[in-house]
mmCIF file of C-alpha atoms and ligand atoms in Angstrom:
data_model
loop_
_atom_site.group_PDB
_atom_site.id
_atom_site.type_symbol
_atom_site.label_atom_id
_atom_site.label_comp_id
_atom_site.label_asym_id
_atom_site.label_seq_id
_atom_site.Cartn_x
_atom_site.Cartn_y
_atom_site.Cartn_z
ATOM 1 C CA MET A 17 0.000 0.000 0.000
ATOM 2 C CA ARG A 18 1.616 3.256 -1.084
ATOM 3 C CA GLY A 19 1.169 7.014 -1.147
ATOM 4 C CA LEU A 20 -2.349 8.371 -1.014
ATOM 5 C CA PHE A 21 -4.010 5.109 0.022
ATOM 6 C CA GLU A 22 -1.518 4.662 2.863
ATOM 7 C CA GLU A 23 -2.218 8.199 4.110
ATOM 8 C CA LYS A 24 -5.997 7.688 3.903
ATOM 9 C CA CYS A 25 -5.731 4.355 5.719
ATOM 10 C CA LYS A 26 -3.622 5.857 8.542
ATOM 11 C CA LYS A 27 -6.147 8.684 8.948
ATOM 12 C CA LEU A 28 -9.012 6.210 9.181
ATOM 13 C CA VAL A 29 -7.145 4.091 11.736
ATOM 14 C CA ASN A 30 -6.256 7.158 13.831
ATOM 15 C CA SER A 31 -9.866 8.279 13.808
ATOM 16 C CA LEU A 32 -11.079 4.821 14.893
ATOM 17 C CA LYS A 33 -8.463 4.833 17.676
ATOM 18 C CA LEU A 34 -9.478 8.317 18.862
ATOM 19 C CA GLN A 35 -13.107 7.176 18.981
ATOM 20 C CA GLY A 36 -12.020 4.232 21.156
ATOM 21 C CA ILE A 37 -13.196 1.714 18.542
ATOM 22 C CA ILE A 38 -9.765 0.294 17.700
ATOM 23 C CA LYS A 39 -8.322 -0.609 21.092
ATOM 24 C CA SER A 40 -5.681 -3.273 20.501
ATOM 25 C CA LYS A 41 -2.368 -3.268 18.639
ATOM 26 C CA GLU A 42 -3.467 -6.459 16.842
ATOM 27 C CA VAL A 43 -6.542 -4.857 15.261
ATOM 28 C CA GLU A 44 -4.625 -1.646 14.488
ATOM 29 C CA ASN A 45 -1.824 -3.575 12.738
ATOM 30 C CA ALA A 46 -4.311 -5.670 10.755
ATOM 31 C CA PHE A 47 -6.132 -2.539 9.522
ATOM 32 C CA LEU A 48 -2.793 -1.065 8.412
ATOM 33 C CA LYS A 49 -1.640 -4.280 6.724
ATOM 34 C CA VAL A 50 -4.786 -5.376 4.862
ATOM 35 C CA PRO A 51 -5.598 -2.576 2.395
ATOM 36 C CA ARG A 52 -9.373 -2.103 2.068
ATOM 37 C CA HIS A 53 -9.003 -0.632 -1.443
ATOM 38 C CA LEU A 54 -8.079 -4.134 -2.722
ATOM 39 C CA PHE A 55 -11.521 -5.392 -1.639
ATOM 40 C CA VAL A 56 -13.878 -2.883 -3.291
ATOM 41 C CA PRO A 57 -14.983 -2.678 -6.934
ATOM 42 C CA GLU A 58 -12.571 -0.663 -9.134
ATOM 43 C CA ASP A 59 -14.837 2.365 -9.444
ATOM 44 C CA LEU A 60 -14.964 2.724 -5.638
ATOM 45 C CA VAL A 61 -11.259 2.500 -4.735
ATOM 46 C CA GLU A 62 -11.122 6.237 -4.023
ATOM 47 C CA ASP A 63 -13.848 5.787 -1.381
ATOM 48 C CA ALA A 64 -12.271 2.723 0.237
ATOM 49 C CA TYR A 65 -11.112 4.595 3.364
ATOM 50 C CA ILE A 66 -14.418 6.321 4.099
ATOM 51 C CA ASP A 67 -15.991 4.861 7.229
ATOM 52 C CA ALA A 68 -19.096 3.522 5.467
ATOM 53 C CA PRO A 69 -20.328 0.289 3.913
ATOM 54 C CA LEU A 70 -19.829 0.172 0.121
ATOM 55 C CA PRO A 71 -21.663 -1.865 -2.550
ATOM 56 C CA ILE A 72 -19.824 -4.921 -3.915
ATOM 57 C CA GLY A 73 -22.498 -6.183 -6.353
ATOM 58 C CA ALA A 74 -25.576 -8.441 -6.132
ATOM 59 C CA GLY A 75 -27.091 -6.047 -3.554
ATOM 60 C CA GLN A 76 -24.337 -6.885 -1.007
ATOM 61 C CA THR A 77 -21.846 -4.692 0.851
ATOM 62 C CA ILE A 78 -18.384 -4.580 2.359
ATOM 63 C CA SER A 79 -19.082 -3.572 5.976
ATOM 64 C CA ALA A 80 -18.126 -0.172 7.415
ATOM 65 C CA PRO A 81 -14.625 -0.119 8.968
ATOM 66 C CA HIS A 82 -15.929 0.910 12.434
ATOM 67 C CA MET A 83 -18.313 -2.092 12.463
ATOM 68 C CA VAL A 84 -15.535 -4.463 11.426
ATOM 69 C CA ALA A 85 -13.227 -3.021 14.110
ATOM 70 C CA ILE A 86 -15.906 -3.400 16.822
ATOM 71 C CA MET A 87 -16.390 -7.054 15.854
ATOM 72 C CA LEU A 88 -12.664 -7.837 15.645
ATOM 73 C CA GLU A 89 -12.082 -6.393 19.127
ATOM 74 C CA LEU A 90 -14.983 -8.416 20.573
ATOM 75 C CA LEU A 91 -13.682 -11.629 18.987
ATOM 76 C CA GLU A 92 -10.518 -11.608 21.178
ATOM 77 C CA LEU A 93 -8.557 -13.415 18.454
ATOM 78 C CA LYS A 94 -5.361 -15.322 19.277
ATOM 79 C CA LYS A 95 -2.551 -16.676 17.126
ATOM 80 C CA GLY A 96 -3.198 -20.114 15.662
ATOM 81 C CA GLN A 97 -6.977 -20.105 16.030
ATOM 82 C CA LYS A 98 -9.495 -21.640 13.621
ATOM 83 C CA VAL A 99 -12.231 -19.202 12.660
ATOM 84 C CA LEU A 100 -15.470 -19.566 10.715
ATOM 85 C CA GLU A 101 -16.933 -16.473 9.049
ATOM 86 C CA VAL A 102 -20.483 -16.559 7.678
ATOM 87 C CA GLY A 103 -20.787 -13.989 4.865
ATOM 88 C CA ALA A 104 -17.487 -13.683 2.966
ATOM 89 C CA GLY A 105 -18.631 -10.633 0.972
ATOM 90 C CA SER A 106 -15.476 -8.927 -0.273
ATOM 91 C CA GLY A 107 -13.114 -11.143 1.754
ATOM 92 C CA TRP A 108 -11.708 -8.136 3.671
ATOM 93 C CA ASN A 109 -12.846 -9.189 7.133
ATOM 94 C CA ALA A 110 -11.568 -12.736 6.537
ATOM 95 C CA CYS A 111 -8.106 -11.364 5.629
ATOM 96 C CA LEU A 112 -8.058 -9.050 8.672
ATOM 97 C CA ILE A 113 -8.782 -12.090 10.855
ATOM 98 C CA ALA A 114 -6.142 -14.111 8.976
ATOM 99 C CA GLU A 115 -3.576 -11.378 9.649
ATOM 100 C CA ILE A 116 -4.326 -11.437 13.390
ATOM 101 C CA ILE A 117 -4.363 -15.226 13.857
ATOM 102 C CA GLY A 118 -1.208 -15.630 11.767
ATOM 103 C CA GLU A 119 0.051 -18.386 9.481
ATOM 104 C CA ASP A 120 -0.689 -21.132 12.017
ATOM 105 C CA GLY A 121 -4.349 -20.117 12.105
ATOM 106 C CA LYS A 122 -7.007 -20.651 9.459
ATOM 107 C CA VAL A 123 -10.148 -18.819 8.353
ATOM 108 C CA PHE A 124 -13.010 -20.613 6.633
ATOM 109 C CA THR A 125 -15.395 -18.068 5.134
ATOM 110 C CA ILE A 126 -18.728 -19.065 3.606
ATOM 111 C CA GLU A 127 -20.605 -17.054 0.998
ATOM 112 C CA ARG A 128 -24.040 -17.947 -0.383
ATOM 113 C CA ILE A 129 -23.839 -16.001 -3.687
ATOM 114 C CA PRO A 130 -21.370 -17.689 -6.078
ATOM 115 C CA GLU A 131 -20.366 -14.473 -7.936
ATOM 116 C CA ILE A 132 -19.625 -12.750 -4.609
ATOM 117 C CA ALA A 133 -17.623 -15.796 -3.481
ATOM 118 C CA ASP A 134 -15.555 -15.473 -6.699
ATOM 119 C CA PHE A 135 -15.011 -11.764 -5.949
ATOM 120 C CA ALA A 136 -13.865 -12.679 -2.411
ATOM 121 C CA LYS A 137 -11.516 -15.407 -3.742
ATOM 122 C CA ARG A 138 -9.873 -13.001 -6.201
ATOM 123 C CA ASN A 139 -9.436 -10.364 -3.494
ATOM 124 C CA VAL A 140 -7.978 -12.831 -0.976
ATOM 125 C CA GLU A 141 -5.502 -13.958 -3.637
ATOM 126 C CA LYS A 142 -4.555 -10.341 -4.493
ATOM 127 C CA ALA A 143 -3.965 -9.641 -0.803
ATOM 128 C CA GLY A 144 -1.859 -12.816 -0.549
ATOM 129 C CA TYR A 145 -3.509 -14.704 2.337
ATOM 130 C CA ASP A 146 -2.986 -18.503 2.028
ATOM 131 C CA ASN A 147 -4.751 -19.175 5.326
ATOM 132 C CA VAL A 148 -8.198 -18.086 4.064
ATOM 133 C CA GLU A 149 -10.510 -20.573 2.357
ATOM 134 C CA VAL A 150 -13.643 -19.255 0.638
ATOM 135 C CA ILE A 151 -16.521 -21.734 0.439
ATOM 136 C CA VAL A 152 -19.822 -21.367 -1.443
ATOM 137 C CA GLY A 153 -22.843 -22.431 0.569
ATOM 138 C CA ASP A 154 -25.459 -21.671 3.196
ATOM 139 C CA GLY A 155 -23.407 -20.538 6.173
ATOM 140 C CA THR A 156 -26.359 -20.851 8.574
ATOM 141 C CA LEU A 157 -25.515 -24.576 8.476
ATOM 142 C CA GLY A 158 -21.927 -23.819 9.468
ATOM 143 C CA TYR A 159 -19.165 -25.839 7.849
ATOM 144 C CA GLU A 160 -19.012 -29.356 9.297
ATOM 145 C CA PRO A 161 -15.720 -30.555 7.687
ATOM 146 C CA ALA A 162 -13.545 -28.151 9.701
ATOM 147 C CA LYS A 163 -15.415 -28.004 13.051
ATOM 148 C CA PRO A 164 -14.979 -27.215 15.925
ATOM 149 C CA TYR A 165 -14.118 -23.514 15.639
ATOM 150 C CA ASP A 166 -12.439 -21.284 18.223
ATOM 151 C CA ARG A 167 -14.368 -18.311 16.897
ATOM 152 C CA ILE A 168 -17.424 -17.849 14.671
ATOM 153 C CA ILE A 169 -18.420 -14.491 13.204
ATOM 154 C CA VAL A 170 -21.662 -13.871 11.339
ATOM 155 C CA THR A 171 -21.490 -10.769 9.141
ATOM 156 C CA ALA A 172 -25.126 -10.661 7.989
ATOM 157 C CA ALA A 173 -28.344 -9.924 9.911
ATOM 158 C CA ALA A 174 -29.674 -13.077 11.576
ATOM 159 C CA PRO A 175 -33.224 -13.578 12.928
ATOM 160 C CA ILE A 176 -31.787 -16.005 15.535
ATOM 161 C CA ILE A 177 -28.408 -17.482 16.367
ATOM 162 C CA PRO A 178 -28.283 -20.466 14.005
ATOM 163 C CA GLU A 179 -28.227 -23.684 16.072
ATOM 164 C CA PRO A 180 -25.605 -25.462 13.879
ATOM 165 C CA LEU A 181 -23.150 -22.612 14.531
ATOM 166 C CA LEU A 182 -23.490 -22.986 18.299
ATOM 167 C CA LYS A 183 -22.894 -26.732 17.950
ATOM 168 C CA GLN A 184 -19.774 -26.199 15.814
ATOM 169 C CA LEU A 185 -18.269 -23.709 18.297
ATOM 170 C CA ARG A 186 -15.533 -25.110 20.533
ATOM 171 C CA ARG A 187 -16.008 -25.034 24.309
ATOM 172 C CA ASN A 188 -14.884 -21.596 25.604
ATOM 173 C CA GLY A 189 -15.271 -20.340 22.039
ATOM 174 C CA ILE A 190 -16.775 -16.979 21.079
ATOM 175 C CA LEU A 191 -19.511 -16.394 18.504
ATOM 176 C CA LEU A 192 -20.584 -12.951 17.291
ATOM 177 C CA ALA A 193 -23.764 -12.226 15.349
ATOM 178 C CA PRO A 194 -26.030 -9.264 14.583
ATOM 179 C CA VAL A 195 -29.466 -10.564 15.626
ATOM 180 C CA GLY A 196 -32.804 -8.889 14.984
ATOM 181 C CA ASN A 197 -35.135 -8.175 12.081
ATOM 182 C CA ARG A 198 -34.235 -7.231 8.488
ATOM 183 C CA PHE A 199 -33.964 -3.515 9.355
ATOM 184 C CA CYS A 200 -32.193 -3.352 12.715
ATOM 185 C CA GLN A 201 -30.151 -5.768 14.793
ATOM 186 C CA GLU A 202 -28.282 -5.963 18.079
ATOM 187 C CA LEU A 203 -24.736 -7.269 18.060
ATOM 188 C CA LEU A 204 -24.619 -10.347 20.313
ATOM 189 C CA LYS A 205 -21.517 -11.978 21.744
ATOM 190 C CA VAL A 206 -21.968 -15.581 22.791
ATOM 191 C CA VAL A 207 -19.398 -17.294 25.000
ATOM 192 C CA LYS A 208 -19.843 -21.059 25.104
ATOM 193 C CA GLU A 209 -18.803 -22.112 28.587
ATOM 194 C CA GLU A 210 -20.607 -24.702 30.731
ATOM 195 C CA GLU A 211 -23.608 -22.505 29.987
ATOM 196 C CA VAL A 212 -23.996 -20.197 27.025
ATOM 197 C CA LYS A 213 -23.439 -16.563 28.078
ATOM 198 C CA ILE A 214 -24.818 -13.788 25.866
ATOM 199 C CA THR A 215 -23.906 -10.096 26.083
ATOM 200 C CA LYS A 216 -25.223 -7.214 23.926
ATOM 201 C CA HIS A 217 -22.957 -4.732 22.157
ATOM 202 C CA GLY A 218 -25.099 -2.091 20.491
ATOM 203 C CA TYR A 219 -27.402 -1.730 17.528
ATOM 204 C CA CYS A 220 -26.330 -2.205 13.920
ATOM 205 C CA VAL A 221 -27.667 -2.717 10.389
ATOM 206 C CA PHE A 222 -26.457 -5.558 8.153
ATOM 207 C CA VAL A 223 -27.758 -7.104 4.920
ATOM 208 C CA PRO A 224 -29.887 -10.174 5.716
ATOM 209 C CA LEU A 225 -28.567 -13.640 6.395
ATOM 210 C CA VAL A 226 -30.524 -15.787 3.947
ATOM 211 C CA GLY A 227 -30.696 -19.518 4.524
ATOM 212 C CA LYS A 228 -32.177 -22.436 6.436
ATOM 213 C CA TYR A 229 -31.635 -20.779 9.852
ATOM 214 C CA GLY A 230 -31.768 -17.235 8.437
ATOM 215 C CA PHE A 231 -34.380 -15.217 6.569
ATOM 216 C CA PRO A 232 -36.225 -16.581 3.537
ATOM 217 C CA SER A 233 -34.805 -15.361 0.214
ATOM 218 C CA SER A 234 -37.728 -13.079 -0.760
HETATM 219 N N1 SAM B 26 -17.593 -9.881 5.760
HETATM 220 C C1 SAM B 26 -17.826 -9.225 4.515
HETATM 221 C C2 SAM B 26 -16.648 -8.409 4.051
HETATM 222 O O1 SAM B 26 -15.595 -8.430 4.705
HETATM 223 O O2 SAM B 26 -16.783 -7.785 2.993
HETATM 224 C C3 SAM B 26 -19.110 -8.435 4.481
HETATM 225 C C4 SAM B 26 -20.285 -9.305 4.509
HETATM 226 S S1 SAM B 26 -21.737 -8.653 3.789
HETATM 227 C C5 SAM B 26 -22.206 -7.426 4.932
HETATM 228 C C6 SAM B 26 -22.816 -10.034 4.127
HETATM 229 C C7 SAM B 26 -22.590 -11.205 3.202
HETATM 230 O O3 SAM B 26 -23.302 -12.326 3.735
HETATM 231 C C8 SAM B 26 -23.132 -10.992 1.786
HETATM 232 O O4 SAM B 26 -22.120 -11.176 0.851
HETATM 233 C C9 SAM B 26 -24.219 -12.056 1.653
HETATM 234 O O5 SAM B 26 -24.358 -12.587 0.354
HETATM 235 C C10 SAM B 26 -23.734 -13.100 2.640
HETATM 236 N N2 SAM B 26 -24.748 -14.041 3.118
HETATM 237 C C11 SAM B 26 -26.058 -13.848 3.392
HETATM 238 N N3 SAM B 26 -26.639 -14.984 3.820
HETATM 239 C C12 SAM B 26 -25.665 -15.941 3.805
HETATM 240 C C13 SAM B 26 -25.624 -17.317 4.147
HETATM 241 N N4 SAM B 26 -26.692 -17.992 4.588
HETATM 242 N N5 SAM B 26 -24.455 -17.976 4.020
HETATM 243 C C14 SAM B 26 -23.339 -17.342 3.580
HETATM 244 N N6 SAM B 26 -23.319 -16.037 3.231
HETATM 245 C C15 SAM B 26 -24.464 -15.342 3.358
#
């Protein structure tokens, strides 16, 4: 990342730090290392460092940087972890996670729309992350072949926490999901200890999670 983009990225990161949204060195470093302009359509690269969601095609979006930062901080990621993301979108969030968990960790990211999954795959390749695997499918079912996961992050609006995801979460694992209706959700953090503990982390708006344990497609 060079020149103007680097400057814009640093400004965005500083602003998110000043607002108390980026708190840890890990999330700060990941934001500086994984350039968001590689993950947006060509005609939007100039807007890549605005703190807003941007369209990526098929009615979907790359999430706003502040939302991504809030979720990454809540995930409490550690080196070497195995993470499942539901909603690959542009692939940016998956690469940020991959940067934090390092080469010994692995991110499986599921996307339901094949053309968006292709977009994510191309972006992940451009960014050079070998520890991210993009899978096409209904992420509300999780991804059985690689379970259990240390962390699960849902990046689309869910009506409920999908049961298969809770089952595929490792004991002491953390799951994050925006849960609510199609227009407004609350960000929930689930910690799977002996009992499942749920805390709430503010309101948000995501595109809908569509699938067996999500919303119907129309
Ligand atoms: N994490 C993404 C990024 O870094 O760009 C942003 C995700 S975008 C807000 C939500 C994505 O979830 C969309 O691409 C949408 O197609 C996808 N999605 C919706 N329902 C899904 C499902 N059941 N399984 C997998 N992906 C789904």
